[in-house]
PDB file of C-alpha atoms in Angstrom:
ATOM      1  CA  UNK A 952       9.813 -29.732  77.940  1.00 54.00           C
ATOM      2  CA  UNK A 953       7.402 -27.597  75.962  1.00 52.00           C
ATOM      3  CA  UNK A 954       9.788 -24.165  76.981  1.00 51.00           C
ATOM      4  CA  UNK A 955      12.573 -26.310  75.683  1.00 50.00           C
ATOM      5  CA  UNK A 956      11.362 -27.099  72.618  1.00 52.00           C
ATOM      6  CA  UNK A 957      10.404 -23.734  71.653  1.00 55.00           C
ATOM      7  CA  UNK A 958      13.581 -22.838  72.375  1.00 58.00           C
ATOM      8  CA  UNK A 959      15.553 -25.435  70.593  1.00 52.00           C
ATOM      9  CA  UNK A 960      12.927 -24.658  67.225  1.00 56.00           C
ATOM     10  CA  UNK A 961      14.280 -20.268  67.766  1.00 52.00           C
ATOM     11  CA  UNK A 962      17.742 -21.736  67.589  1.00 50.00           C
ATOM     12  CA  UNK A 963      17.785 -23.665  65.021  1.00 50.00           C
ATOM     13  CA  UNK A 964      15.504 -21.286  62.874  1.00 52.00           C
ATOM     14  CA  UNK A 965      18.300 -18.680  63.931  1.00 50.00           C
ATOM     15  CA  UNK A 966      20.980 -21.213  62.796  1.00 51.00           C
ATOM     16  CA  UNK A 967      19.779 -21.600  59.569  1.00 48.00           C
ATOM     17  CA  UNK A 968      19.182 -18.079  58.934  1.00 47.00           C
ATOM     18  CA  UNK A 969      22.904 -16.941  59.346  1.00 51.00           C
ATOM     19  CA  UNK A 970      23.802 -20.056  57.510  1.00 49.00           C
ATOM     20  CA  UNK A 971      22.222 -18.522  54.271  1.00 49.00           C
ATOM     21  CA  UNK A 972      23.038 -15.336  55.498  1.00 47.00           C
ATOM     22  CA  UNK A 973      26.788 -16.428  55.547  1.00 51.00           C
ATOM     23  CA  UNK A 974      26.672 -18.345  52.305  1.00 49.00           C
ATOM     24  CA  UNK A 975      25.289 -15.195  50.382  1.00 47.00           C
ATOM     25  CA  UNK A 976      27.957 -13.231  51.914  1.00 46.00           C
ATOM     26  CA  UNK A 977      30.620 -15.042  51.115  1.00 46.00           C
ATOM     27  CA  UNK A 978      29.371 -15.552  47.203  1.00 43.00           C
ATOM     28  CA  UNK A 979      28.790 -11.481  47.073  1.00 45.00           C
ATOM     29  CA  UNK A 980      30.934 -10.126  49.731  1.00 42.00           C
ATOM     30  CA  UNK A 981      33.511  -9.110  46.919  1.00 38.00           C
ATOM     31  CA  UNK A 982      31.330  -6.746  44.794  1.00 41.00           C
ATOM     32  CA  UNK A 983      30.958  -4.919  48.636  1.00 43.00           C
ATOM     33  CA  UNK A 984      27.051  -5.430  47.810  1.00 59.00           C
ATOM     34  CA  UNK A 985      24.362  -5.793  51.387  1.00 75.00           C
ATOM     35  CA  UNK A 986      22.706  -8.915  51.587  1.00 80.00           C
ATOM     36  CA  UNK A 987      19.254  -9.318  53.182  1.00 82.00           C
ATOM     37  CA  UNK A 988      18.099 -12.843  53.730  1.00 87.00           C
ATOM     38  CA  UNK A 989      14.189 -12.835  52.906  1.00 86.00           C
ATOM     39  CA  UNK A 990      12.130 -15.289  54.400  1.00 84.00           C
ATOM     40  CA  UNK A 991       8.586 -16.167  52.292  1.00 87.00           C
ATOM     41  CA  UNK A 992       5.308 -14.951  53.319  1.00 79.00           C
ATOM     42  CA  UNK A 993       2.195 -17.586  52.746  1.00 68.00           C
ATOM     43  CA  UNK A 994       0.019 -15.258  51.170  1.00 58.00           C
ATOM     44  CA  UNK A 995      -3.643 -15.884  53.004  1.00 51.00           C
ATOM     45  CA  UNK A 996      -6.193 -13.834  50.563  1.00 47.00           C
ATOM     46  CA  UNK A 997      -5.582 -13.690  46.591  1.00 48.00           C
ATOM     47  CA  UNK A 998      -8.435 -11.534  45.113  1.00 43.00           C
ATOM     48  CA  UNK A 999      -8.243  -8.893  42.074  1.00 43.00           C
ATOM     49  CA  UNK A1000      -9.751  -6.243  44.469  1.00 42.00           C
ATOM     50  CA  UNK A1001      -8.557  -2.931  44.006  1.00 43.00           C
ATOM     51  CA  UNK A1002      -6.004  -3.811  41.103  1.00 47.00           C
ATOM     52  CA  UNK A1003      -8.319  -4.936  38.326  1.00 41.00           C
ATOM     53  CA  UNK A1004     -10.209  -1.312  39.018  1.00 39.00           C
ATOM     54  CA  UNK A1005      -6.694  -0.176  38.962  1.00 38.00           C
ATOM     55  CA  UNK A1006      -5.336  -1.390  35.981  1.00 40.00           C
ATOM     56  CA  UNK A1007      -8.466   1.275  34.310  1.00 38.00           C
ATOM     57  CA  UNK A1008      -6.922   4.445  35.728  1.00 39.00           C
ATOM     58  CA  UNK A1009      -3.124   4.070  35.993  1.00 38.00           C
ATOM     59  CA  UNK A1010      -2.754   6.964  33.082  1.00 41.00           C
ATOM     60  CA  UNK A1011      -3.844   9.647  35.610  1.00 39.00           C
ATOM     61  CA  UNK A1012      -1.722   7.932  38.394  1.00 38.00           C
ATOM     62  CA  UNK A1013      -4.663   7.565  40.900  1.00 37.00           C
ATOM     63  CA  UNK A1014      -5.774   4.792  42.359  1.00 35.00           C
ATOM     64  CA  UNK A1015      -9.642   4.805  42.480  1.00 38.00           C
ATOM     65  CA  UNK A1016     -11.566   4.184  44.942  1.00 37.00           C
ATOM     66  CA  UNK A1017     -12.072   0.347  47.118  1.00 34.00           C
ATOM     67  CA  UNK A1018     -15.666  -0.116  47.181  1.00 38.00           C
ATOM     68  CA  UNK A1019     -16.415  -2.384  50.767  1.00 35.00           C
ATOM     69  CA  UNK A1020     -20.197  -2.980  51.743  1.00 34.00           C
ATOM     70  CA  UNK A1021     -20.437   0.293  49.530  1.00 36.00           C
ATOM     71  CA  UNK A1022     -18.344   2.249  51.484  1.00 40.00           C
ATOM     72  CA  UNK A1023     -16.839   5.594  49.744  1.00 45.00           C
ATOM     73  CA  UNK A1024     -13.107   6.058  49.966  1.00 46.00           C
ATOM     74  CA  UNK A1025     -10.638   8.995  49.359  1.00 57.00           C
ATOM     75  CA  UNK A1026      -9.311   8.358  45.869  1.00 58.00           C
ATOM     76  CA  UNK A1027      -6.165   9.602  46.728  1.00 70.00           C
ATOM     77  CA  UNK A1028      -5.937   6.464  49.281  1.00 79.00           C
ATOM     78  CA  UNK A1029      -3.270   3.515  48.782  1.00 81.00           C
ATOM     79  CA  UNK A1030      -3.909   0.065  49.834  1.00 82.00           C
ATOM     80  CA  UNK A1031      -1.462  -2.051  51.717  1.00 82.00           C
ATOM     81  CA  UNK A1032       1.057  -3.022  49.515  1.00 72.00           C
ATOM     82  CA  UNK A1033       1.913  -6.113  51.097  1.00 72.00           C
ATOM     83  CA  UNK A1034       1.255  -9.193  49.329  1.00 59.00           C
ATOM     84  CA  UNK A1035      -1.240  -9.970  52.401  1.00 52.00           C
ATOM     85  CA  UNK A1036      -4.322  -8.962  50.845  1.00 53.00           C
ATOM     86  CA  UNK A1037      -6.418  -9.224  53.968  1.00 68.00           C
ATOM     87  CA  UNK A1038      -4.678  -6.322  55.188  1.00 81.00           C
ATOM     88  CA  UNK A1039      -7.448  -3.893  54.969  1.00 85.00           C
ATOM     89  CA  UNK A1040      -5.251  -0.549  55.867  1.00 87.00           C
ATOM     90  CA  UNK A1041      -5.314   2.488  53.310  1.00 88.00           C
ATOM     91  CA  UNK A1042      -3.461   5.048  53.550  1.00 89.00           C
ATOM     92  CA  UNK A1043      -1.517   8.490  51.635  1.00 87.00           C
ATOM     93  CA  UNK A1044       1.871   7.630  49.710  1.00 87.00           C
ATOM     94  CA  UNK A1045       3.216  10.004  52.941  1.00 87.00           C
ATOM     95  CA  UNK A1046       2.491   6.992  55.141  1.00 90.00           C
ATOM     96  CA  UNK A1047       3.203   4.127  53.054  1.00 88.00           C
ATOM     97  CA  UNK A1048       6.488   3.148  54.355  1.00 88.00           C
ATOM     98  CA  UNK A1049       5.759   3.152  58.028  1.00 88.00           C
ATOM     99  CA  UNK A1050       3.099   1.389  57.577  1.00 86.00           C
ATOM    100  CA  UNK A1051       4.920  -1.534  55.791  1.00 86.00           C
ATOM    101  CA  UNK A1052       7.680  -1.328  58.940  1.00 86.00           C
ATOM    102  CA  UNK A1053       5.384  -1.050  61.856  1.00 86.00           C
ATOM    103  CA  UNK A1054       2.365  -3.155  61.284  1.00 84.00           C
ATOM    104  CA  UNK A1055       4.263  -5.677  58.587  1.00 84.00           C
ATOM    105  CA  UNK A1056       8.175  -5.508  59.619  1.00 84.00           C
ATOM    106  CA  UNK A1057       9.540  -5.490  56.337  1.00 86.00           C
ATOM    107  CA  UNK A1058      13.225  -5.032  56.305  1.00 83.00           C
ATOM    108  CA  UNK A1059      14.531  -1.800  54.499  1.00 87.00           C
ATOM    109  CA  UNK A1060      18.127  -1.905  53.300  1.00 84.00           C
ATOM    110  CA  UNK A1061      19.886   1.236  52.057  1.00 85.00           C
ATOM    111  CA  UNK A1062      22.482   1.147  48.908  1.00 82.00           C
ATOM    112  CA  UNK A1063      22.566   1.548  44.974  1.00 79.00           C
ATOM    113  CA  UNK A1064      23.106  -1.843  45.420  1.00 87.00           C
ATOM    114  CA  UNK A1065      21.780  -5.029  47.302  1.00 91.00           C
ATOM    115  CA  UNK A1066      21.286  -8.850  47.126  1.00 93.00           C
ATOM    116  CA  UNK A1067      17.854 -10.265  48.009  1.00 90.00           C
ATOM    117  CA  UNK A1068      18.246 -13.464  49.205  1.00 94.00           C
ATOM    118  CA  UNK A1069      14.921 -15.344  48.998  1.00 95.00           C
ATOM    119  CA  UNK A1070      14.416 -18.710  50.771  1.00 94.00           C
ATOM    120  CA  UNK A1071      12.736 -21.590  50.647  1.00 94.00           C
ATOM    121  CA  UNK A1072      11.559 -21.746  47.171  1.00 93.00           C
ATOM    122  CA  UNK A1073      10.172 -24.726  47.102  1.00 91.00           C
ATOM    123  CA  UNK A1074       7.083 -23.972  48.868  1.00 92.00           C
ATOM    124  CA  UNK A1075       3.944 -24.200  47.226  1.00 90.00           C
ATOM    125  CA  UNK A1076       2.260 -21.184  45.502  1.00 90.00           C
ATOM    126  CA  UNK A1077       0.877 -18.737  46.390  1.00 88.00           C
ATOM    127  CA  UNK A1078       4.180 -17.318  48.080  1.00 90.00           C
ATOM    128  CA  UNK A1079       5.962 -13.558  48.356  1.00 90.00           C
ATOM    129  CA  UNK A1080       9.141 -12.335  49.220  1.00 93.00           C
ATOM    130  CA  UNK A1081       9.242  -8.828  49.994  1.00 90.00           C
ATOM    131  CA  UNK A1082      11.785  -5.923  51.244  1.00 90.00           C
ATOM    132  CA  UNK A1083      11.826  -2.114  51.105  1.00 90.00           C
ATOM    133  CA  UNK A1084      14.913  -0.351  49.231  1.00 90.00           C
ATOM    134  CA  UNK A1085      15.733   2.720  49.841  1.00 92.00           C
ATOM    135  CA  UNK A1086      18.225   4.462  47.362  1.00 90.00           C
ATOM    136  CA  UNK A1087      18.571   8.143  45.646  1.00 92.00           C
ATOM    137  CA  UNK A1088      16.194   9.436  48.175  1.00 92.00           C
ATOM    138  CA  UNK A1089      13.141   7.476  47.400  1.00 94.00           C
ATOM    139  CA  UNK A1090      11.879   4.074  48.848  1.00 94.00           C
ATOM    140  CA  UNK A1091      11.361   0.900  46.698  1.00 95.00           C
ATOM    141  CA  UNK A1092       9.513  -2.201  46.993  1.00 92.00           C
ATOM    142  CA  UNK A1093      10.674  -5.323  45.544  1.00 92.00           C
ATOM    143  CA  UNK A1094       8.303  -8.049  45.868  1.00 92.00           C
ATOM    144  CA  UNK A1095       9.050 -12.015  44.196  1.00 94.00           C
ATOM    145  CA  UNK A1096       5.961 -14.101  43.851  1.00 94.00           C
ATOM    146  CA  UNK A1097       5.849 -17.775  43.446  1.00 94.00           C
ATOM    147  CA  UNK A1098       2.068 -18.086  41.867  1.00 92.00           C
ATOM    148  CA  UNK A1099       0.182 -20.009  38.889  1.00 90.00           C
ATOM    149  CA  UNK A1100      -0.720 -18.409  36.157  1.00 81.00           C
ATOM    150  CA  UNK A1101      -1.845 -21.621  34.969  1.00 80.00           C
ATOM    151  CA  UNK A1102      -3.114 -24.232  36.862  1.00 83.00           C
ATOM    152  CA  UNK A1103       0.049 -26.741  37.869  1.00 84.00           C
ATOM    153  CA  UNK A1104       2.599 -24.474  36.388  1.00 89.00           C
ATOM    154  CA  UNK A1105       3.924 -21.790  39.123  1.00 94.00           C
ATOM    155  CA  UNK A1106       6.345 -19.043  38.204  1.00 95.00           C
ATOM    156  CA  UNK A1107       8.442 -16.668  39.638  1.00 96.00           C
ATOM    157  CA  UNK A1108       7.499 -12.941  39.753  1.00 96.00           C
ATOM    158  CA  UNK A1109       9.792 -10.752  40.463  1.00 96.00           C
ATOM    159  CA  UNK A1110       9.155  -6.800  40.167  1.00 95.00           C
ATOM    160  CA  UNK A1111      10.558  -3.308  41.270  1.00 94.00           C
ATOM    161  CA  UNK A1112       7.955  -0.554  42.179  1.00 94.00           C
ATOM    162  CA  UNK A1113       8.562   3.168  43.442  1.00 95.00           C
ATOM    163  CA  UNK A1114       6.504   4.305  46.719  1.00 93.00           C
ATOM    164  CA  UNK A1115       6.226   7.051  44.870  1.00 92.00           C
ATOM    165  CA  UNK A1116       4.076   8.485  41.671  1.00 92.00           C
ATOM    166  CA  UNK A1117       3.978   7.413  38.385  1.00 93.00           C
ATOM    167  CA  UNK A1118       6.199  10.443  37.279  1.00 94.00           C
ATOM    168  CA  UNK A1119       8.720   9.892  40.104  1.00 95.00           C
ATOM    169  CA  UNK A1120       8.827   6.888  38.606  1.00 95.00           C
ATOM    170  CA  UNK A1121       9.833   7.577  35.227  1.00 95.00           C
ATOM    171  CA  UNK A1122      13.063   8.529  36.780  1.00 96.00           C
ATOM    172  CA  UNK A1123      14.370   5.906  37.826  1.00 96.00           C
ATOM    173  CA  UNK A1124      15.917   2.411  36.114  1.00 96.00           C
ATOM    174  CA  UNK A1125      16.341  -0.939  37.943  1.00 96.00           C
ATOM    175  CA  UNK A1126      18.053  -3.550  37.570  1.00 96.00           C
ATOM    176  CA  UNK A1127      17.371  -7.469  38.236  1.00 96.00           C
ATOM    177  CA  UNK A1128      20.373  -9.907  38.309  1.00 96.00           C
ATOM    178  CA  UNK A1129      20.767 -13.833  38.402  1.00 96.00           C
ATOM    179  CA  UNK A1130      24.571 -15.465  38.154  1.00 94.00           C
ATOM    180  CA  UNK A1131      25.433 -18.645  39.203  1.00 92.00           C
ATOM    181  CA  UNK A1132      27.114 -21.572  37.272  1.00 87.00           C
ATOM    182  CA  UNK A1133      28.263 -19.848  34.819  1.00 89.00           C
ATOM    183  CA  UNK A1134      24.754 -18.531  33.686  1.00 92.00           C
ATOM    184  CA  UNK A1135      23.664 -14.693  33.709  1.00 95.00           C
ATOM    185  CA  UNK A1136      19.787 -13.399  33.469  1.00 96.00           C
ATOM    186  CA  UNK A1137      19.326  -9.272  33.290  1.00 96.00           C
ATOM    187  CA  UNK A1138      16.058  -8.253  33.500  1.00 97.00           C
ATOM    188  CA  UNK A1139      16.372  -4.050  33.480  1.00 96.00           C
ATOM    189  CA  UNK A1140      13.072  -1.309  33.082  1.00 96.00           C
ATOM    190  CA  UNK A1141      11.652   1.351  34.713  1.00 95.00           C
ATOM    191  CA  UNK A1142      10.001   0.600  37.901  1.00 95.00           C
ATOM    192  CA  UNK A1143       6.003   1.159  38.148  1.00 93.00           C
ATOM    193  CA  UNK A1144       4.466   2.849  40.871  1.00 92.00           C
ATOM    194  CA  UNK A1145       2.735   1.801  43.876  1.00 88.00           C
ATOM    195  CA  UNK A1146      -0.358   3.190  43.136  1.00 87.00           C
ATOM    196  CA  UNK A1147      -0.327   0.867  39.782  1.00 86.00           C
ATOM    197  CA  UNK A1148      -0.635  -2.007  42.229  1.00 80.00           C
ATOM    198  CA  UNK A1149       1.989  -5.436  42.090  1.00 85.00           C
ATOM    199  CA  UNK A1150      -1.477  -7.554  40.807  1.00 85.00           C
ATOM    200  CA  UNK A1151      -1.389  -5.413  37.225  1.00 85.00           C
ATOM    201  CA  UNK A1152       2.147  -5.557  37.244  1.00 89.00           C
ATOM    202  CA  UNK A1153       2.686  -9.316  37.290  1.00 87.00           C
ATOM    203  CA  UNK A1154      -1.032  -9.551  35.208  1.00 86.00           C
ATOM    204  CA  UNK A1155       1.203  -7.165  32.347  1.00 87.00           C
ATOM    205  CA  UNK A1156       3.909  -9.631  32.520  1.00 89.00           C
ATOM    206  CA  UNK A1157       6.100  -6.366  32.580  1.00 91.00           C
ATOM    207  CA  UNK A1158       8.359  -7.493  35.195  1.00 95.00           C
ATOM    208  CA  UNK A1159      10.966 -10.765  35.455  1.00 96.00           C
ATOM    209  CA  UNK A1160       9.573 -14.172  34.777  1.00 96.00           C
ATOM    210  CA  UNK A1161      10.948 -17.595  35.727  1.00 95.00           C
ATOM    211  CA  UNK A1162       9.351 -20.599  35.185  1.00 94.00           C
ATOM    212  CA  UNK A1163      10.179 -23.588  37.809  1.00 92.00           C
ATOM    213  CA  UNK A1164      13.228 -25.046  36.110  1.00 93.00           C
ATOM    214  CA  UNK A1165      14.675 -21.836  34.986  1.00 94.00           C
ATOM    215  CA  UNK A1166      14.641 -20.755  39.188  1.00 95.00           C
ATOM    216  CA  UNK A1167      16.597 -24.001  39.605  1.00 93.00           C
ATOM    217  CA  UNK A1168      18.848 -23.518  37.137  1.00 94.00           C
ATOM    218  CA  UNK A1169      20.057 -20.235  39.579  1.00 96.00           C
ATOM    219  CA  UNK A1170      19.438 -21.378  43.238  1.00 94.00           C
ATOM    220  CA  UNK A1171      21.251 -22.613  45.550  1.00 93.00           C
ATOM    221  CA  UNK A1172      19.844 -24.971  48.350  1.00 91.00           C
ATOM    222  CA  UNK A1173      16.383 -23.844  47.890  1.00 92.00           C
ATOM    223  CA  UNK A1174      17.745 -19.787  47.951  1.00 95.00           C
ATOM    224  CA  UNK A1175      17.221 -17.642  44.857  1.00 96.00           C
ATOM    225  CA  UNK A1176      19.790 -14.707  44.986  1.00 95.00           C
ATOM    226  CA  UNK A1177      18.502 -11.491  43.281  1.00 95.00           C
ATOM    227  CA  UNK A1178      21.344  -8.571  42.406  1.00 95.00           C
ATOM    228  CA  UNK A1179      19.622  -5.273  42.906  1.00 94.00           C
ATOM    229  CA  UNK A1180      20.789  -2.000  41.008  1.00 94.00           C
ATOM    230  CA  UNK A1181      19.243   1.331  41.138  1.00 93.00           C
ATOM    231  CA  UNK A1182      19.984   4.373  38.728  1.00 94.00           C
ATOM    232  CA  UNK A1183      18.355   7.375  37.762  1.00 92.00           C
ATOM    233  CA  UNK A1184      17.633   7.460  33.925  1.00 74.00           C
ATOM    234  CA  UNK A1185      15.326   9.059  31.368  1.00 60.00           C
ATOM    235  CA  UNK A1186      15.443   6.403  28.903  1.00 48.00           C
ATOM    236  CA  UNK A1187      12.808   3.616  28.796  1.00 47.00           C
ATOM    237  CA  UNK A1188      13.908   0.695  27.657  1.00 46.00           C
ATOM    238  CA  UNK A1189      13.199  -2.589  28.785  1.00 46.00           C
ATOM    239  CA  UNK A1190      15.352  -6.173  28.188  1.00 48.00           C
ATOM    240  CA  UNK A1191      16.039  -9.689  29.335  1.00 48.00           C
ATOM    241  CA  UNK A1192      19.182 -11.402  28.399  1.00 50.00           C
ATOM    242  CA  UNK A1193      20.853 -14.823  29.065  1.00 48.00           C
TER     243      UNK A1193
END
């Protein structure tokens, strides 16, 4: 009984996931765009950590140095970008990616374009979504975070960043697209690099925000559909529109 219902529980989780998988499909199958269905990740550690120390020395594009029981790091060393902070791996930009695939299984997808399906976005905060994109030569991380700024009030995060440097970076523009209903929300900049670290990035507010209602207002069943476009540009410019 207990090998059946273990069983039954695989099926059914793989039933639902090619039911959304289907669904976003058949909503963006005409614009010929890949769809990855993104299942949420219950953060277990939220701590500023490395990225308030970050957040000090982002102009020279280094991260410094994560002090543990006063332990002295390379400064050239990136943390584990996953939202799972407990992850205590560091490791060169080199390295990054197969880190994130091995020891994590993030899904990459390849494409100027992509959907990123998000599920289950009703769950309570703290909550990520995360993929790997890899377009123009270079790998991307887009990570969506359900978390309270203010106590009782959760929002959605959702932000671009090049495993790359800060320069790299400066090359590139993405953009971030909600339709549904009849309703549109852009949000298009210039991604930030890894080494900035996603805690800065959401602290900045430099990235797209929903609050609760707004998110409803564009999902579907509990699913938030993200557009994903990639470009290289050297203009910096930065805009959200309805």
């Amino acid at each position: 009984m207990l090998f059946f219902t273990q069983c039954f529980g695989a099926v059914l989780d793989l039933i639902h996931l090619r039911f959304q998988h289907y669904k976003a499909k058949r909503v963006f199958s005409a614009a010929g765009q890949l769809v990855c269905v993104v299942n949420p990740t219950h953060s277990l550690k939220y701590a500023p950590t490395l990225c308030a120390a970050a957040q000090t020395s982002t102009g020279q594009g280094i991260l410094p140095p994560y002090h543990h029981h006063e332990a002295v790091h390379d400064p050239q060393l990136v943390p584990c970008m996953c939202p799972l902070f407990s992850c205590p791996w560091e490791g060169h930009l080199e390295v990054v990616v197969s880190h994130l695939r091995q020891t994590h299984h993030i899904n990459i997808l390849q494409g100027a374009e992509i959907v990123f399906l998000a599920t289950d976005m009703h769950l309570p905060a703290p909550t990520d979504w995360i993929i790997m994109h890899s377009c123009l030569g270079h790998q991307f991380l887009l990570v969506l975070r359900k978390q309270e700024k203010y106590e009782g009030h959760p929002q959605f995060f959702a932000t671009m960043m090049l495993i790359g440097t800060p320069t790299q970076a400066d090359n590139f523009t993405y953009r971030l697209e909600l339709n549904r209903n009849q309703r549109r929300l852009k949000w298009e900049a210039t991604p930030r690099s890894v080494l900035e670290c996603v805690d800065s990035v959401i602290s900045d507010g430099d990235c797209l925000v929903l609050n609760t209602s707004l998110a409803q207002l564009f999902s579907d069943n509990g699913s938030l559909a993200i557009g994903i476009a990639i470009t290289t540009s050297k203009v910096h410019n930065s805009e959200a529109e309805m």
